[in-house]
Amino acid sequence: MDSDNSPESGHETGGIAADRLRSIIERVERLEEERKALGGDIKDIFAEAKSAGFDVKVIRQIIRLRRQEPAEVQEQETLLDIYRRALGM
């Protein structure tokens, strides 16, 4: 009998390569930890912005706009203007 057929070995168990599966899971877990740490860092930056007198809600909007294509931003701004005029704003 081959003792290397344990789930810890590089062999397949039930059609699954255990080492590859473990590697994928561990990589995702590390990235989730990094994301959690980054989320905390971002929260700290927004707290810093707020304490400096900036409006965090507006900063979030600007960040969202910067992610979009310029044409998409222009289209949204045009529609917003049209809707405002339709409502007498």
N, CA, C and O atoms as a CHARMM CRD file, in Angstrom:
* protein
*
  356
    1    1 MET  N      0.81100  -1.18000   0.00000 PROA 1      0.00000
    2    1 MET  CA     0.00000   0.00000   0.00000 PROA 1      0.00000
    3    1 MET  C      0.86200   1.25400   0.00000 PROA 1      0.00000
    4    1 MET  O      1.92000   1.29000   0.62800 PROA 1      0.00000
    5    2 ASP  N      0.41100   2.26700  -0.69600 PROA 2      0.00000
    6    2 ASP  CA     1.13900   3.52000  -0.77800 PROA 2      0.00000
    7    2 ASP  C      0.63800   4.44700   0.31800 PROA 2      0.00000
    8    2 ASP  O     -0.54400   4.79000   0.34700 PROA 2      0.00000
    9    3 SER  N      1.52100   4.85600   1.21900 PROA 3      0.00000
   10    3 SER  CA     1.11500   5.71700   2.32800 PROA 3      0.00000
   11    3 SER  C      0.99200   7.17500   1.89800 PROA 3      0.00000
   12    3 SER  O      0.60200   8.01800   2.70600 PROA 3      0.00000
   13    4 ASP  N      1.31900   7.49400   0.63900 PROA 4      0.00000
   14    4 ASP  CA     1.22300   8.86400   0.15800 PROA 4      0.00000
   15    4 ASP  C     -0.16300   9.22000  -0.35100 PROA 4      0.00000
   16    4 ASP  O     -0.32900  10.27400  -0.96500 PROA 4      0.00000
   17    5 ASN  N     -1.15500   8.38700  -0.12300 PROA 5      0.00000
   18    5 ASN  CA    -2.50600   8.67700  -0.58400 PROA 5      0.00000
   19    5 ASN  C     -3.33100   9.41900   0.45900 PROA 5      0.00000
   20    5 ASN  O     -4.55200   9.50300   0.32100 PROA 5      0.00000
   21    6 SER  N     -2.70200   9.95800   1.49600 PROA 6      0.00000
   22    6 SER  CA    -3.42600  10.71800   2.50700 PROA 6      0.00000
   23    6 SER  C     -3.83200  12.06500   1.92500 PROA 6      0.00000
   24    6 SER  O     -3.19800  12.53400   0.98000 PROA 6      0.00000
   25    7 PRO  N     -4.87900  12.70600   2.46600 PROA 7      0.00000
   26    7 PRO  CA    -5.31700  13.99900   1.95000 PROA 7      0.00000
   27    7 PRO  C     -4.23800  15.07500   2.03600 PROA 7      0.00000
   28    7 PRO  O     -4.29900  16.07100   1.31500 PROA 7      0.00000
   29    8 GLU  N     -3.24100  14.88200   2.91800 PROA 8      0.00000
   30    8 GLU  CA    -2.19200  15.88000   3.05900 PROA 8      0.00000
   31    8 GLU  C     -1.18400  15.82200   1.92400 PROA 8      0.00000
   32    8 GLU  O     -0.45300  16.78500   1.69700 PROA 8      0.00000
   33    9 SER  N     -1.13700  14.71000   1.21400 PROA 9      0.00000
   34    9 SER  CA    -0.16000  14.57100   0.13800 PROA 9      0.00000
   35    9 SER  C     -0.63800  15.30900  -1.10000 PROA 9      0.00000
   36    9 SER  O     -1.74500  15.84800  -1.12400 PROA 9      0.00000
   37   10 GLY  N      0.20000  15.33100  -2.12500 PROA 10     0.00000
   38   10 GLY  CA    -0.14700  16.00700  -3.36100 PROA 10     0.00000
   39   10 GLY  C     -1.07000  15.19500  -4.24100 PROA 10     0.00000
   40   10 GLY  O     -1.44100  15.65100  -5.32300 PROA 10     0.00000
   41   11 HSD  N     -1.44900  14.01200  -3.81400 PROA 11     0.00000
   42   11 HSD  CA    -2.29500  13.14400  -4.62400 PROA 11     0.00000
   43   11 HSD  C     -3.74900  13.60000  -4.56400 PROA 11     0.00000
   44   11 HSD  O     -4.16900  14.34800  -3.68200 PROA 11     0.00000
   45   12 GLU  N     -4.47500  13.11600  -5.53300 PROA 12     0.00000
   46   12 GLU  CA    -5.90100  13.42500  -5.57100 PROA 12     0.00000
   47   12 GLU  C     -6.65900  12.52500  -4.60700 PROA 12     0.00000
   48   12 GLU  O     -6.35100  11.34200  -4.46100 PROA 12     0.00000
   49   13 THR  N     -7.64500  13.10300  -3.96000 PROA 13     0.00000
   50   13 THR  CA    -8.52700  12.36100  -3.07100 PROA 13     0.00000
   51   13 THR  C     -9.93500  12.62000  -3.54900 PROA 13     0.00000
   52   13 THR  O    -10.40300  13.75800  -3.54000 PROA 13     0.00000
   53   14 GLY  N    -10.60600  11.57800  -3.96300 PROA 14     0.00000
   54   14 GLY  CA   -11.96100  11.75600  -4.48400 PROA 14     0.00000
   55   14 GLY  C    -11.97600  12.65700  -5.70000 PROA 14     0.00000
   56   14 GLY  O    -12.95100  13.37200  -5.93200 PROA 14     0.00000
   57   15 GLY  N    -10.90400  12.63100  -6.48100 PROA 15     0.00000
   58   15 GLY  CA   -10.85100  13.46000  -7.69100 PROA 15     0.00000
   59   15 GLY  C    -10.41200  14.89000  -7.42100 PROA 15     0.00000
   60   15 GLY  O    -10.43800  15.72000  -8.32900 PROA 15     0.00000
   61   16 ILE  N    -10.00500  15.20100  -6.17500 PROA 16     0.00000
   62   16 ILE  CA    -9.61700  16.55800  -5.80900 PROA 16     0.00000
   63   16 ILE  C     -8.14100  16.57400  -5.44000 PROA 16     0.00000
   64   16 ILE  O     -7.70100  15.76400  -4.62400 PROA 16     0.00000
   65   17 ALA  N     -7.37300  17.48000  -6.02600 PROA 17     0.00000
   66   17 ALA  CA    -5.96800  17.64100  -5.68800 PROA 17     0.00000
   67   17 ALA  C     -5.91300  18.43700  -4.38400 PROA 17     0.00000
   68   17 ALA  O     -6.09500  19.65400  -4.38700 PROA 17     0.00000
   69   18 ALA  N     -5.66400  17.75300  -3.28300 PROA 18     0.00000
   70   18 ALA  CA    -5.73800  18.35800  -1.95100 PROA 18     0.00000
   71   18 ALA  C     -4.78500  19.53100  -1.77700 PROA 18     0.00000
   72   18 ALA  O     -5.17400  20.55800  -1.22000 PROA 18     0.00000
   73   19 ASP  N     -3.54200  19.40300  -2.24200 PROA 19     0.00000
   74   19 ASP  CA    -2.57900  20.49100  -2.08500 PROA 19     0.00000
   75   19 ASP  C     -3.01000  21.73500  -2.85400 PROA 19     0.00000
   76   19 ASP  O     -2.87500  22.85600  -2.36300 PROA 19     0.00000
   77   20 ARG  N     -3.51800  21.53500  -4.04100 PROA 20     0.00000
   78   20 ARG  CA    -3.98200  22.67500  -4.85500 PROA 20     0.00000
   79   20 ARG  C     -5.16900  23.35600  -4.19400 PROA 20     0.00000
   80   20 ARG  O     -5.23100  24.58400  -4.14200 PROA 20     0.00000
   81   21 LEU  N     -6.11100  22.56800  -3.69000 PROA 21     0.00000
   82   21 LEU  CA    -7.27900  23.11100  -3.00700 PROA 21     0.00000
   83   21 LEU  C     -6.85800  23.89100  -1.76600 PROA 21     0.00000
   84   21 LEU  O     -7.34100  24.99900  -1.53300 PROA 21     0.00000
   85   22 ARG  N     -5.96100  23.31700  -0.97300 PROA 22     0.00000
   86   22 ARG  CA    -5.47700  23.97500   0.23900 PROA 22     0.00000
   87   22 ARG  C     -4.80200  25.29200  -0.11300 PROA 22     0.00000
   88   22 ARG  O     -5.00900  26.30000   0.56200 PROA 22     0.00000
   89   23 SER  N     -3.99200  25.28600  -1.17300 PROA 23     0.00000
   90   23 SER  CA    -3.29700  26.49200  -1.61400 PROA 23     0.00000
   91   23 SER  C     -4.28400  27.59400  -1.99900 PROA 23     0.00000
   92   23 SER  O     -4.10100  28.75300  -1.62700 PROA 23     0.00000
   93   24 ILE  N     -5.31000  27.23700  -2.73000 PROA 24     0.00000
   94   24 ILE  CA    -6.32400  28.21600  -3.15100 PROA 24     0.00000
   95   24 ILE  C     -7.03400  28.79800  -1.94000 PROA 24     0.00000
   96   24 ILE  O     -7.20600  30.01300  -1.84200 PROA 24     0.00000
   97   25 ILE  N     -7.44300  27.94300  -1.02500 PROA 25     0.00000
   98   25 ILE  CA    -8.15100  28.40700   0.16600 PROA 25     0.00000
   99   25 ILE  C     -7.26500  29.32200   1.00400 PROA 25     0.00000
  100   25 ILE  O     -7.72400  30.36400   1.47300 PROA 25     0.00000
  101   26 GLU  N     -6.00400  28.94700   1.19700 PROA 26     0.00000
  102   26 GLU  CA    -5.09500  29.76000   1.99900 PROA 26     0.00000
  103   26 GLU  C     -4.81400  31.10900   1.34300 PROA 26     0.00000
  104   26 GLU  O     -4.68900  32.11600   2.03900 PROA 26     0.00000
  105   27 ARG  N     -4.71200  31.14500   0.00500 PROA 27     0.00000
  106   27 ARG  CA    -4.51500  32.41500  -0.69400 PROA 27     0.00000
  107   27 ARG  C     -5.70900  33.32700  -0.51000 PROA 27     0.00000
  108   27 ARG  O     -5.54100  34.52300  -0.27200 PROA 27     0.00000
  109   28 VAL  N     -6.91200  32.78600  -0.61500 PROA 28     0.00000
  110   28 VAL  CA    -8.11900  33.59400  -0.41500 PROA 28     0.00000
  111   28 VAL  C     -8.15700  34.11700   1.02100 PROA 28     0.00000
  112   28 VAL  O     -8.47600  35.28300   1.25100 PROA 28     0.00000
  113   29 GLU  N     -7.83500  33.26400   1.97400 PROA 29     0.00000
  114   29 GLU  CA    -7.83800  33.68600   3.38200 PROA 29     0.00000
  115   29 GLU  C     -6.83900  34.82000   3.62200 PROA 29     0.00000
  116   29 GLU  O     -7.14800  35.77300   4.33800 PROA 29     0.00000
  117   30 ARG  N     -5.64600  34.72600   3.03100 PROA 30     0.00000
  118   30 ARG  CA    -4.65300  35.80300   3.18700 PROA 30     0.00000
  119   30 ARG  C     -5.15500  37.10100   2.57800 PROA 30     0.00000
  120   30 ARG  O     -4.99800  38.17000   3.16900 PROA 30     0.00000
  121   31 LEU  N     -5.76100  37.01100   1.39700 PROA 31     0.00000
  122   31 LEU  CA    -6.28400  38.21500   0.74900 PROA 31     0.00000
  123   31 LEU  C     -7.43000  38.83300   1.53400 PROA 31     0.00000
  124   31 LEU  O     -7.55400  40.05600   1.59600 PROA 31     0.00000
  125   32 GLU  N     -8.26800  37.99600   2.13200 PROA 32     0.00000
  126   32 GLU  CA    -9.35900  38.52800   2.95800 PROA 32     0.00000
  127   32 GLU  C     -8.80200  39.26300   4.17000 PROA 32     0.00000
  128   32 GLU  O     -9.34800  40.29200   4.56800 PROA 32     0.00000
  129   33 GLU  N     -7.73300  38.75700   4.75800 PROA 33     0.00000
  130   33 GLU  CA    -7.08700  39.43900   5.88700 PROA 33     0.00000
  131   33 GLU  C     -6.50300  40.77600   5.43400 PROA 33     0.00000
  132   33 GLU  O     -6.61500  41.78100   6.13600 PROA 33     0.00000
  133   34 GLU  N     -5.87900  40.77900   4.25500 PROA 34     0.00000
  134   34 GLU  CA    -5.32800  42.02400   3.71600 PROA 34     0.00000
  135   34 GLU  C     -6.44100  43.03400   3.45000 PROA 34     0.00000
  136   34 GLU  O     -6.29500  44.22200   3.73700 PROA 34     0.00000
  137   35 ARG  N     -7.55700  42.54700   2.89700 PROA 35     0.00000
  138   35 ARG  CA    -8.68700  43.43400   2.62100 PROA 35     0.00000
  139   35 ARG  C     -9.22000  44.03700   3.91200 PROA 35     0.00000
  140   35 ARG  O     -9.56200  45.21900   3.95700 PROA 35     0.00000
  141   36 LYS  N     -9.28900  43.23000   4.95300 PROA 36     0.00000
  142   36 LYS  CA    -9.75600  43.71100   6.25300 PROA 36     0.00000
  143   36 LYS  C     -8.82100  44.80600   6.77800 PROA 36     0.00000
  144   36 LYS  O     -9.28100  45.83500   7.27300 PROA 36     0.00000
  145   37 ALA  N     -7.51900  44.58100   6.66800 PROA 37     0.00000
  146   37 ALA  CA    -6.54400  45.57300   7.11800 PROA 37     0.00000
  147   37 ALA  C     -6.65700  46.85000   6.29000 PROA 37     0.00000
  148   37 ALA  O     -6.60900  47.95400   6.83200 PROA 37     0.00000
  149   38 LEU  N     -6.80600  46.69600   4.97800 PROA 38     0.00000
  150   38 LEU  CA    -6.95200  47.86500   4.10600 PROA 38     0.00000
  151   38 LEU  C     -8.22800  48.63800   4.42300 PROA 38     0.00000
  152   38 LEU  O     -8.24000  49.86800   4.38800 PROA 38     0.00000
  153   39 GLY  N     -9.29100  47.91900   4.72800 PROA 39     0.00000
  154   39 GLY  CA   -10.54900  48.57200   5.09800 PROA 39     0.00000
  155   39 GLY  C    -10.37200  49.43800   6.33700 PROA 39     0.00000
  156   39 GLY  O    -10.92100  50.53600   6.42200 PROA 39     0.00000
  157   40 GLY  N     -9.61000  48.94100   7.28300 PROA 40     0.00000
  158   40 GLY  CA    -9.31800  49.72100   8.48700 PROA 40     0.00000
  159   40 GLY  C     -8.49700  50.95400   8.15600 PROA 40     0.00000
  160   40 GLY  O     -8.73800  52.03100   8.70200 PROA 40     0.00000
  161   41 ASP  N     -7.52200  50.80100   7.25600 PROA 41     0.00000
  162   41 ASP  CA    -6.69900  51.93900   6.83800 PROA 41     0.00000
  163   41 ASP  C     -7.54700  53.00500   6.13900 PROA 41     0.00000
  164   41 ASP  O     -7.38000  54.20100   6.37700 PROA 41     0.00000
  165   42 ILE  N     -8.45300  52.55500   5.27700 PROA 42     0.00000
  166   42 ILE  CA    -9.32700  53.49500   4.56400 PROA 42     0.00000
  167   42 ILE  C    -10.22900  54.23100   5.55000 PROA 42     0.00000
  168   42 ILE  O    -10.44400  55.43700   5.42000 PROA 42     0.00000
  169   43 LYS  N    -10.74500  53.51900   6.51700 PROA 43     0.00000
  170   43 LYS  CA   -11.58800  54.13300   7.54600 PROA 43     0.00000
  171   43 LYS  C    -10.80500  55.21500   8.28800 PROA 43     0.00000
  172   43 LYS  O    -11.33400  56.29100   8.56700 PROA 43     0.00000
  173   44 ASP  N     -9.54400  54.92700   8.60500 PROA 44     0.00000
  174   44 ASP  CA    -8.69500  55.91300   9.28500 PROA 44     0.00000
  175   44 ASP  C     -8.48300  57.15600   8.42600 PROA 44     0.00000
  176   44 ASP  O     -8.47600  58.27400   8.94100 PROA 44     0.00000
  177   45 ILE  N     -8.31200  56.96400   7.12200 PROA 45     0.00000
  178   45 ILE  CA    -8.11200  58.10200   6.22500 PROA 45     0.00000
  179   45 ILE  C     -9.37000  58.96400   6.16300 PROA 45     0.00000
  180   45 ILE  O     -9.28200  60.19100   6.15900 PROA 45     0.00000
  181   46 PHE  N    -10.54000  58.32600   6.11600 PROA 46     0.00000
  182   46 PHE  CA   -11.77800  59.10600   6.11300 PROA 46     0.00000
  183   46 PHE  C    -11.95600  59.85500   7.43200 PROA 46     0.00000
  184   46 PHE  O    -12.46100  60.97800   7.43600 PROA 46     0.00000
  185   47 ALA  N    -11.55300  59.25700   8.54500 PROA 47     0.00000
  186   47 ALA  CA   -11.61500  59.94200   9.84200 PROA 47     0.00000
  187   47 ALA  C    -10.68000  61.15200   9.83700 PROA 47     0.00000
  188   47 ALA  O    -11.01900  62.21200  10.36200 PROA 47     0.00000
  189   48 GLU  N     -9.51000  60.98200   9.24400 PROA 48     0.00000
  190   48 GLU  CA    -8.56100  62.09000   9.13100 PROA 48     0.00000
  191   48 GLU  C     -9.15400  63.22000   8.28600 PROA 48     0.00000
  192   48 GLU  O     -9.05000  64.39400   8.64000 PROA 48     0.00000
  193   49 ALA  N     -9.78200  62.84500   7.15700 PROA 49     0.00000
  194   49 ALA  CA   -10.40200  63.84500   6.28300 PROA 49     0.00000
  195   49 ALA  C    -11.49800  64.60100   7.02500 PROA 49     0.00000
  196   49 ALA  O    -11.60300  65.82300   6.91900 PROA 49     0.00000
  197   50 LYS  N    -12.30900  63.86600   7.77300 PROA 50     0.00000
  198   50 LYS  CA   -13.40200  64.49200   8.52800 PROA 50     0.00000
  199   50 LYS  C    -12.84900  65.44800   9.57700 PROA 50     0.00000
  200   50 LYS  O    -13.37500  66.54700   9.75300 PROA 50     0.00000
  201   51 SER  N    -11.78800  65.03600  10.27600 PROA 51     0.00000
  202   51 SER  CA   -11.21900  65.90500  11.31000 PROA 51     0.00000
  203   51 SER  C    -10.55200  67.13700  10.69900 PROA 51     0.00000
  204   51 SER  O    -10.36900  68.14700  11.37800 PROA 51     0.00000
  205   52 ALA  N    -10.18800  67.05200   9.40800 PROA 52     0.00000
  206   52 ALA  CA    -9.60300  68.20400   8.71200 PROA 52     0.00000
  207   52 ALA  C    -10.68400  69.11100   8.13500 PROA 52     0.00000
  208   52 ALA  O    -10.38100  70.13200   7.51800 PROA 52     0.00000
  209   53 GLY  N    -11.94100  68.73600   8.33600 PROA 53     0.00000
  210   53 GLY  CA   -13.05000  69.58700   7.89200 PROA 53     0.00000
  211   53 GLY  C    -13.62900  69.23100   6.53900 PROA 53     0.00000
  212   53 GLY  O    -14.48100  69.95700   6.02700 PROA 53     0.00000
  213   54 PHE  N    -13.18700  68.13300   5.94700 PROA 54     0.00000
  214   54 PHE  CA   -13.73100  67.72400   4.65700 PROA 54     0.00000
  215   54 PHE  C    -15.01700  66.93000   4.84800 PROA 54     0.00000
  216   54 PHE  O    -15.20700  66.26600   5.86700 PROA 54     0.00000
  217   55 ASP  N    -15.89300  67.00700   3.85500 PROA 55     0.00000
  218   55 ASP  CA   -17.14800  66.25500   3.86800 PROA 55     0.00000
  219   55 ASP  C    -16.87200  64.87500   3.27600 PROA 55     0.00000
  220   55 ASP  O    -16.63900  64.74100   2.07500 PROA 55     0.00000
  221   56 VAL  N    -16.89900  63.85800   4.12400 PROA 56     0.00000
  222   56 VAL  CA   -16.55500  62.49700   3.71700 PROA 56     0.00000
  223   56 VAL  C    -17.52500  61.96800   2.66500 PROA 56     0.00000
  224   56 VAL  O    -17.12100  61.24200   1.75600 PROA 56     0.00000
  225   57 LYS  N    -18.78500  62.32300   2.78200 PROA 57     0.00000
  226   57 LYS  CA   -19.77500  61.86400   1.80500 PROA 57     0.00000
  227   57 LYS  C    -19.42300  62.36800   0.40500 PROA 57     0.00000
  228   57 LYS  O    -19.54100  61.63100  -0.57400 PROA 57     0.00000
  229   58 VAL  N    -18.99700  63.61000   0.31700 PROA 58     0.00000
  230   58 VAL  CA   -18.61900  64.18400  -0.97800 PROA 58     0.00000
  231   58 VAL  C    -17.33200  63.53000  -1.49300 PROA 58     0.00000
  232   58 VAL  O    -17.20500  63.26300  -2.68700 PROA 58     0.00000
  233   59 ILE  N    -16.38400  63.27500  -0.59400 PROA 59     0.00000
  234   59 ILE  CA   -15.14800  62.60000  -1.00300 PROA 59     0.00000
  235   59 ILE  C    -15.46800  61.23200  -1.59300 PROA 59     0.00000
  236   59 ILE  O    -14.89600  60.84300  -2.61100 PROA 59     0.00000
  237   60 ARG  N    -16.38600  60.49700  -0.95200 PROA 60     0.00000
  238   60 ARG  CA   -16.78100  59.17700  -1.47900 PROA 60     0.00000
  239   60 ARG  C    -17.39000  59.30900  -2.87300 PROA 60     0.00000
  240   60 ARG  O    -17.13000  58.48000  -3.74400 PROA 60     0.00000
  241   61 GLN  N    -18.20200  60.35300  -3.08700 PROA 61     0.00000
  242   61 GLN  CA   -18.80600  60.57500  -4.39800 PROA 61     0.00000
  243   61 GLN  C    -17.73500  60.85800  -5.45000 PROA 61     0.00000
  244   61 GLN  O    -17.80500  60.35400  -6.57000 PROA 61     0.00000
  245   62 ILE  N    -16.75000  61.66500  -5.08100 PROA 62     0.00000
  246   62 ILE  CA   -15.67700  61.99000  -6.02400 PROA 62     0.00000
  247   62 ILE  C    -14.89100  60.72900  -6.38200 PROA 62     0.00000
  248   62 ILE  O    -14.55700  60.51300  -7.54700 PROA 62     0.00000
  249   63 ILE  N    -14.60000  59.90400  -5.38700 PROA 63     0.00000
  250   63 ILE  CA   -13.87300  58.65500  -5.65000 PROA 63     0.00000
  251   63 ILE  C    -14.66900  57.77400  -6.59700 PROA 63     0.00000
  252   63 ILE  O    -14.10500  57.18100  -7.51700 PROA 63     0.00000
  253   64 ARG  N    -15.98800  57.68300  -6.37800 PROA 64     0.00000
  254   64 ARG  CA   -16.85300  56.88500  -7.24500 PROA 64     0.00000
  255   64 ARG  C    -16.83000  57.44500  -8.67200 PROA 64     0.00000
  256   64 ARG  O    -16.76200  56.68400  -9.63700 PROA 64     0.00000
  257   65 LEU  N    -16.88600  58.76900  -8.80200 PROA 65     0.00000
  258   65 LEU  CA   -16.86200  59.39700 -10.12600 PROA 65     0.00000
  259   65 LEU  C    -15.53600  59.15500 -10.84100 PROA 65     0.00000
  260   65 LEU  O    -15.51400  58.94100 -12.05300 PROA 65     0.00000
  261   66 ARG  N    -14.44200  59.18700 -10.10300 PROA 66     0.00000
  262   66 ARG  CA   -13.12300  58.99100 -10.71300 PROA 66     0.00000
  263   66 ARG  C    -12.93500  57.58300 -11.25400 PROA 66     0.00000
  264   66 ARG  O    -12.08800  57.36200 -12.11900 PROA 66     0.00000
  265   67 ARG  N    -13.70800  56.63500 -10.76000 PROA 67     0.00000
  266   67 ARG  CA   -13.63700  55.25200 -11.25000 PROA 67     0.00000
  267   67 ARG  C    -14.36100  55.08300 -12.57800 PROA 67     0.00000
  268   67 ARG  O    -14.10500  54.13100 -13.31500 PROA 67     0.00000
  269   68 GLN  N    -15.26100  56.00300 -12.87800 PROA 68     0.00000
  270   68 GLN  CA   -16.09700  55.88500 -14.07000 PROA 68     0.00000
  271   68 GLN  C    -15.41700  56.51500 -15.28200 PROA 68     0.00000
  272   68 GLN  O    -14.49100  57.31600 -15.16300 PROA 68     0.00000
  273   69 GLU  N    -15.90700  56.12500 -16.43200 PROA 69     0.00000
  274   69 GLU  CA   -15.44000  56.72500 -17.68400 PROA 69     0.00000
  275   69 GLU  C    -15.99700  58.14600 -17.77900 PROA 69     0.00000
  276   69 GLU  O    -17.12400  58.39300 -17.34900 PROA 69     0.00000
  277   70 PRO  N    -15.23000  59.07900 -18.33300 PROA 70     0.00000
  278   70 PRO  CA   -15.69400  60.46800 -18.45000 PROA 70     0.00000
  279   70 PRO  C    -17.04300  60.60400 -19.16400 PROA 70     0.00000
  280   70 PRO  O    -17.87100  61.42200 -18.76300 PROA 70     0.00000
  281   71 ALA  N    -17.27000  59.82000 -20.20500 PROA 71     0.00000
  282   71 ALA  CA   -18.54200  59.90300 -20.93500 PROA 71     0.00000
  283   71 ALA  C    -19.70600  59.47100 -20.03900 PROA 71     0.00000
  284   71 ALA  O    -20.79300  60.04700 -20.10000 PROA 71     0.00000
  285   72 GLU  N    -19.47500  58.47400 -19.22300 PROA 72     0.00000
  286   72 GLU  CA   -20.51900  57.99700 -18.31000 PROA 72     0.00000
  287   72 GLU  C    -20.83100  59.06300 -17.26200 PROA 72     0.00000
  288   72 GLU  O    -21.99500  59.27700 -16.92100 PROA 72     0.00000
  289   73 VAL  N    -19.80600  59.72500 -16.75500 PROA 73     0.00000
  290   73 VAL  CA   -20.00200  60.79800 -15.77500 PROA 73     0.00000
  291   73 VAL  C    -20.79400  61.93500 -16.41200 PROA 73     0.00000
  292   73 VAL  O    -21.72700  62.46500 -15.80900 PROA 73     0.00000
  293   74 GLN  N    -20.41800  62.30400 -17.62800 PROA 74     0.00000
  294   74 GLN  CA   -21.11300  63.39000 -18.32400 PROA 74     0.00000
  295   74 GLN  C    -22.58400  63.04100 -18.54800 PROA 74     0.00000
  296   74 GLN  O    -23.45600  63.89000 -18.36700 PROA 74     0.00000
  297   75 GLU  N    -22.85800  61.81200 -18.93700 PROA 75     0.00000
  298   75 GLU  CA   -24.23800  61.38400 -19.15900 PROA 75     0.00000
  299   75 GLU  C    -25.04800  61.47000 -17.86200 PROA 75     0.00000
  300   75 GLU  O    -26.18800  61.93300 -17.87400 PROA 75     0.00000
  301   76 GLN  N    -24.46900  61.03000 -16.75400 PROA 76     0.00000
  302   76 GLN  CA   -25.17300  61.09000 -15.46800 PROA 76     0.00000
  303   76 GLN  C    -25.42300  62.52500 -15.04600 PROA 76     0.00000
  304   76 GLN  O    -26.49900  62.85100 -14.54700 PROA 76     0.00000
  305   77 GLU  N    -24.42900  63.38900 -15.24500 PROA 77     0.00000
  306   77 GLU  CA   -24.59300  64.79600 -14.88100 PROA 77     0.00000
  307   77 GLU  C    -25.66600  65.46300 -15.73200 PROA 77     0.00000
  308   77 GLU  O    -26.44100  66.27700 -15.23000 PROA 77     0.00000
  309   78 THR  N    -25.71600  65.12200 -17.01800 PROA 78     0.00000
  310   78 THR  CA   -26.74000  65.67300 -17.90500 PROA 78     0.00000
  311   78 THR  C    -28.12700  65.23300 -17.45600 PROA 78     0.00000
  312   78 THR  O    -29.04700  66.04800 -17.38000 PROA 78     0.00000
  313   79 LEU  N    -28.27900  63.93900 -17.15800 PROA 79     0.00000
  314   79 LEU  CA   -29.57300  63.43600 -16.68900 PROA 79     0.00000
  315   79 LEU  C    -29.97100  64.05900 -15.36300 PROA 79     0.00000
  316   79 LEU  O    -31.14000  64.38300 -15.15000 PROA 79     0.00000
  317   80 LEU  N    -29.01400  64.22600 -14.48100 PROA 80     0.00000
  318   80 LEU  CA   -29.30100  64.84600 -13.18900 PROA 80     0.00000
  319   80 LEU  C    -29.80300  66.27200 -13.39600 PROA 80     0.00000
  320   80 LEU  O    -30.75300  66.70500 -12.74300 PROA 80     0.00000
  321   81 ASP  N    -29.16000  66.99500 -14.30600 PROA 81     0.00000
  322   81 ASP  CA   -29.58300  68.35800 -14.60500 PROA 81     0.00000
  323   81 ASP  C    -30.99000  68.37800 -15.19700 PROA 81     0.00000
  324   81 ASP  O    -31.80500  69.22100 -14.82200 PROA 81     0.00000
  325   82 ILE  N    -31.27900  67.47300 -16.10400 PROA 82     0.00000
  326   82 ILE  CA   -32.60400  67.39100 -16.72300 PROA 82     0.00000
  327   82 ILE  C    -33.67100  67.07900 -15.65500 PROA 82     0.00000
  328   82 ILE  O    -34.73100  67.70300 -15.63100 PROA 82     0.00000
  329   83 TYR  N    -33.38800  66.13500 -14.79800 PROA 83     0.00000
  330   83 TYR  CA   -34.32500  65.75600 -13.74300 PROA 83     0.00000
  331   83 TYR  C    -34.54800  66.90500 -12.76200 PROA 83     0.00000
  332   83 TYR  O    -35.67400  67.13700 -12.32000 PROA 83     0.00000
  333   84 ARG  N    -33.48100  67.62200 -12.42300 PROA 84     0.00000
  334   84 ARG  CA   -33.60900  68.76300 -11.51300 PROA 84     0.00000
  335   84 ARG  C    -34.50600  69.83600 -12.13400 PROA 84     0.00000
  336   84 ARG  O    -35.38900  70.37300 -11.46700 PROA 84     0.00000
  337   85 ARG  N    -34.27700  70.14300 -13.40800 PROA 85     0.00000
  338   85 ARG  CA   -35.09600  71.15500 -14.07100 PROA 85     0.00000
  339   85 ARG  C    -36.54400  70.71500 -14.16000 PROA 85     0.00000
  340   85 ARG  O    -37.45700  71.53000 -14.02500 PROA 85     0.00000
  341   86 ALA  N    -36.75800  69.41000 -14.39000 PROA 86     0.00000
  342   86 ALA  CA   -38.13200  68.90300 -14.47700 PROA 86     0.00000
  343   86 ALA  C    -38.85000  69.04900 -13.14800 PROA 86     0.00000
  344   86 ALA  O    -40.06900  69.21900 -13.11300 PROA 86     0.00000
  345   87 LEU  N    -38.09700  68.98300 -12.04800 PROA 87     0.00000
  346   87 LEU  CA   -38.68300  69.13100 -10.71500 PROA 87     0.00000
  347   87 LEU  C    -38.64600  70.55300 -10.20300 PROA 87     0.00000
  348   87 LEU  O    -39.06700  70.81900  -9.07800 PROA 87     0.00000
  349   88 GLY  N    -38.13300  71.49800 -11.03800 PROA 88     0.00000
  350   88 GLY  CA   -38.07900  72.89500 -10.63500 PROA 88     0.00000
  351   88 GLY  C    -37.03100  73.16700  -9.58500 PROA 88     0.00000
  352   88 GLY  O    -37.19000  74.07600  -8.77000 PROA 88     0.00000
  353   89 MET  N    -35.99200  72.41700  -9.59200 PROA 89     0.00000
  354   89 MET  CA   -34.91900  72.60300  -8.58200 PROA 89     0.00000
  355   89 MET  C    -33.81900  73.49000  -9.11400 PROA 89     0.00000
  356   89 MET  O    -32.84400  73.75400  -8.41100 PROA 89     0.00000
